[in-house]
Amino acid sequence: MEKKILLTHCSDAPGLISKITNICYKHQLNIVHNSEFVDYASGHFFMRTELEGYFNDTTFLADLDQALPTRAKRSLVGSGRKKVVILVTKEAHCLGDILMKTYDGSLDVDIAAVVGNYDKLQNLTEKFDIPYHCVSHDNLTREEHEEKLLEVIDAYQADYIVLAKYMRVLTPTFVEKYQHRIINIHHSFLPAFIGAKPYQQAYDRGVKIIGATAHFVTNDLDEGPIIKQDVIPVDHTFSAADMAQAGRDVEKSVLSKALTKVVNDHVFVYGNKTVIL
Amino acid sequence: MEKKILLTHCSDAPGLISKITNICYKHQLNIVHNSEFVDYASGHFFMRTELEGYFNDTTFLADLDQALPTRAKRSLVGSGRKKVVILVTKEAHCLGDILMKTYDGSLDVDIAAVVGNYDKLQNLTEKFDIPYHCVSHDNLTREEHEEKLLEVIDAYQADYIVLAKYMRVLTPTFVEKYQHRIINIHHSFLPAFIGAKPYQQAYDRGVKIIGATAHFVTNDLDEGPIIKQDVIPVDHTFSAADMAQAGRDVEKSVLSKALTKVVNDHVFVYGNKTVIL
Amino acid sequence: MEKKILLTHCSDAPGLISKITNICYKHQLNIVHNSEFVDYASGHFFMRTELEGYFNDTTFLADLDQALPTRAKRSLVGSGRKKVVILVTKEAHCLGDILMKTYDGSLDVDIAAVVGNYDKLQNLTEKFDIPYHCVSHDNLTREEHEEKLLEVIDAYQADYIVLAKYMRVLTPTFVEKYQHRIINIHHSFLPAFIGAKPYQQAYDRGVKIIGATAHFVTNDLDEGPIIKQDVIPVDHTFSAADMAQAGRDVEKSVLSKALTKVVNDHVFVYGNKTVIL
Amino acid sequence: MEKKILLTHCSDAPGLISKITNICYKHQLNIVHNSEFVDYASGHFFMRTELEGYFNDTTFLADLDQALPTRAKRSLVGSGRKKVVILVTKEAHCLGDILMKTYDGSLDVDIAAVVGNYDKLQNLTEKFDIPYHCVSHDNLTREEHEEKLLEVIDAYQADYIVLAKYMRVLTPTFVEKYQHRIINIHHSFLPAFIGAKPYQQAYDRGVKIIGATAHFVTNDLDEGPIIKQDVIPVDHTFSAADMAQAGRDVEKSVLSKALTKVVNDHVFVYGNKTVIL
């Protein structure tokens, strides 16, 4: 007996749930969990189905393709751990949280490698016996640097790339290569305080809440589909530095929660939004 | 075109989703929203299906009964507002919150009447042009008092009875008559601080959080299926009275949220638990 | 025995707490509660002191003025309920929440009157035996309309004006007249989604949280000192209308909490920020 | 210039704040931050004062003792990092969280050593170059085991002992030796679900929230002064194992927050409660 997850999305039509679940039934695949959503604004259908049984992927998918509307997207995902490569710069909090949650079993992912443009986090990474690659950007154009990055990253054939406070902007080439597979943590409750020194901005504005946003990376900086957002309360006693610390706490928590949803195949990207089933 | 909600639960079996959605499809009922859950510990299946179309209830339910396991429970609920009777004693906060949320449209329910064992809340109730019945318990046995209560309540043929800080214990006769249809707000984060003076208990214990619990009433006092729980932070500056005020805030919020779930047919009762789809 | 609250703020200097508390001691005023804050970035000192005893305001304040730096601001506030006038347009949720919290005693304020530019909320207001004034803006310039508003409002000599979803922009004349005494609830987690249709904006952006902000009104639209902010989680199942409903829930909760802080003299305004002691 | 923290608590009396701040002023110690609380129920006074200047501890404390009521408790604490010893059994989540927060700088404490009754967490501890001592309880009476534990622990002269899921009950001898210096994380929202298998209990009860409680250890099992509590929402989809995982998340978060308050001298213990200033 195997466990697999069927992800389907297509334009909505009558009887889709019935058609899909019929085919599962016909293939003697037991539905362990099913959740679906129809976005009536766009008339789009989304379904996530956890299946258990003996799979013949080819015939199963063939039957599905016959039943589903043309241009329907469906994928059958094995239940193995997802492989991720983590990009970092100098800040330890997000990387450390992912490393520790993976170590203690609360995050079920395979960290293939950590890649940084400085060596500051090499020691932390290697504590957990994970390869660290320092790819400095010194004296390199953005393009040259990314070429070197991609050489390292591509070799791991990662399912996802996690930007755990990686402080450089990626080029369209890079982003397109890993479309909807790059997860970034943004130091703010988007769309507020976009840009530099967000905590100084927040401090100057006298806000009472600090937020963070995890999103997929697109070529519109900070505008990609949002996966998870959360906030943490602050008050007048917080300096800009205190707000930054509060921000780090919520950043790592939001990134871990988003990553958990993504690597367990709960997240659909549709247009510039996510549907999380 | 009508909208109805199909609620199904029965022992789990292969192909249930497919069977049910097929029948909806066959009757040309469009599935607006569907959510299901299988409790593997008990091997029980739950499904909530929002349907749209032209209903022939008799033939539709007949087809379902044929497809479903024997002893399956299914009901087809119209989309009309549920009718509730609210029982109170002297405290205004929960009643007031329900009245105002109903008035401003954030709670979609029909308050048929408010019944109290004192007249203290008559004025508040009548502000909203809702009938108030004062059924005093003076010089009456519990049984005599409940007889008079039931005379009043039964006349309204309410779908649900809400105990909005009604401070008397109901007899098994009453509870059985409205099985799984009586919703109570408990002044505590069950199972902590059961019994009298919960806020004094909480104060004496020096807790840092005050909670509240909305649950269906059974004959095991405070032990019925939990619908909703929430908490509110407190600290050393809170007197027992301050904790009681914090408690009132969380009580009314929890009761309103639970009531919203119940009157929109999201709540299944199974054993001593709820499944909320 | 009386209770009063002493509010002091001035540029920081050594021994301020000692000087102030000495004078209280000398006047045999018992300190029931004291809290202070020094903003080191601006070198400014804030202190809130709850006092109990027999007050001779003149000599007490004279002693304080001698002890405090020049240009120090201090006020001695009686413990009576604050008088507020509430401005509204058509939405009931914030007004209703304030009315009910005042009725059930969880908000300790005197609602002198409700003033609206439509009559839609007259019925709700009068349920609570509070005068309602409809001051329509039809065929009036902004200035003419505000003149009529101020005629009504000024007559009540309110301590604070609450904009409970009042949908018109106030002129500098109005704002200056009630400087730091006008509280607005903003339909967004400032500084995100400033401007019109915030919930449509939020929906289009696919946010996972909806926020609200209560702030004092200044002449920079939506830029006044923030008193309270909070958020409520949303997800892909929320339509723009659902997000608006979630927004209304957090709006009324944030406005009530901010108002509670303000009318109990916990809020200092300094520059464009608040210090809440 | 040094920074120190003055902690004072005694029975309440008029002018205490003034007396204490006067003495600070006289000694030319600048008050960086001051917060006080009077518990009117017990007539007890608490004050935490952050001071900056050149300290002559002996004369300063002598002046204080003269000014304060007899039996007043006062201590002048240096601003150095507190030294803690962490006791563990087999679960990694709380230890891992403290190690990582200390590593990334968000928790400012000196972890002198980790002591376990198994060697399971030795590898994790040593990743961070912290000594690990395995003190097995095999074939030892509770008293014999604790003697060996204390030999190891006492050597480090720790300020606090943290029970990071240490699963053995401590004897009165141990507890008295480190009175109000042992912090435990309890796998529940006390006083609910005391005892074994709390998550199975919570699952069977069908709760909608899972909590955790950090408290000082006294000889009344799970009854010591509560420092911090928090909860995490759960629902019908959570198995007992899922609830346990949710519990681990809230356990580590609550323990870290409590520890932060304690090691930064914000926590007074009074009777069986804490006052956190």
Short mmCIF file of C-alpha atoms in Angstrom, two decimals, chain C residues 12-15 17-19 21-22 25 30-38 40, chain D residues 12-15 17-19 21-22 25 30-38 40:
data_model
loop_
_atom_site.label_atom_id
_atom_site.label_comp_id
_atom_site.label_asym_id
_atom_site.label_seq_id
_atom_site.Cartn_x
_atom_site.Cartn_y
_atom_site.Cartn_z
CA ASP C 12 13.54 63.96 30.76
CA ALA C 13 15.68 65.04 33.72
CA PRO C 14 17.18 63.24 36.72
CA GLY C 15 14.91 62.73 39.72
CA ILE C 17 9.79 60.49 39.53
CA SER C 18 11.16 61.35 42.92
CA LYS C 19 10.15 65.02 42.65
CA THR C 21 6.01 61.43 44.02
CA ASN C 22 7.43 63.63 46.80
CA TYR C 25 3.45 62.45 49.45
CA ASN C 30 -1.71 58.17 48.15
CA ILE C 31 -0.38 56.71 44.92
CA VAL C 32 -2.84 53.99 43.93
CA HIS C 33 -1.03 53.22 40.72
CA ASN C 34 1.93 54.75 38.95
CA SER C 35 3.45 54.04 35.61
CA GLU C 36 6.07 55.96 33.72
CA PHE C 37 8.03 55.77 30.51
CA VAL C 38 11.08 57.57 29.17
CA TYR C 40 15.25 57.81 25.12
CA ASP D 12 2.51 48.73 51.17
CA ALA D 13 2.93 52.09 52.89
CA PRO D 14 2.49 55.72 51.83
CA GLY D 15 5.38 57.33 49.98
CA ILE D 17 7.98 55.16 45.52
CA SER D 18 9.08 58.58 46.66
CA LYS D 19 11.41 57.21 49.34
CA THR D 21 13.42 57.10 44.07
CA ASN D 22 14.79 59.75 46.42
CA TYR D 25 18.45 60.38 43.19
CA ASN D 30 19.55 57.62 37.03
CA ILE D 31 16.28 55.71 36.73
CA VAL D 32 16.30 54.22 33.24
CA HIS D 33 13.03 52.42 33.76
CA ASN D 34 10.72 52.02 36.71
CA SER D 35 7.60 49.97 37.16
CA GLU D 36 5.67 49.23 40.31
CA PHE D 37 2.56 47.43 41.38
CA VAL D 38 0.53 47.38 44.56
CA TYR D 40 -4.43 45.81 47.20
#
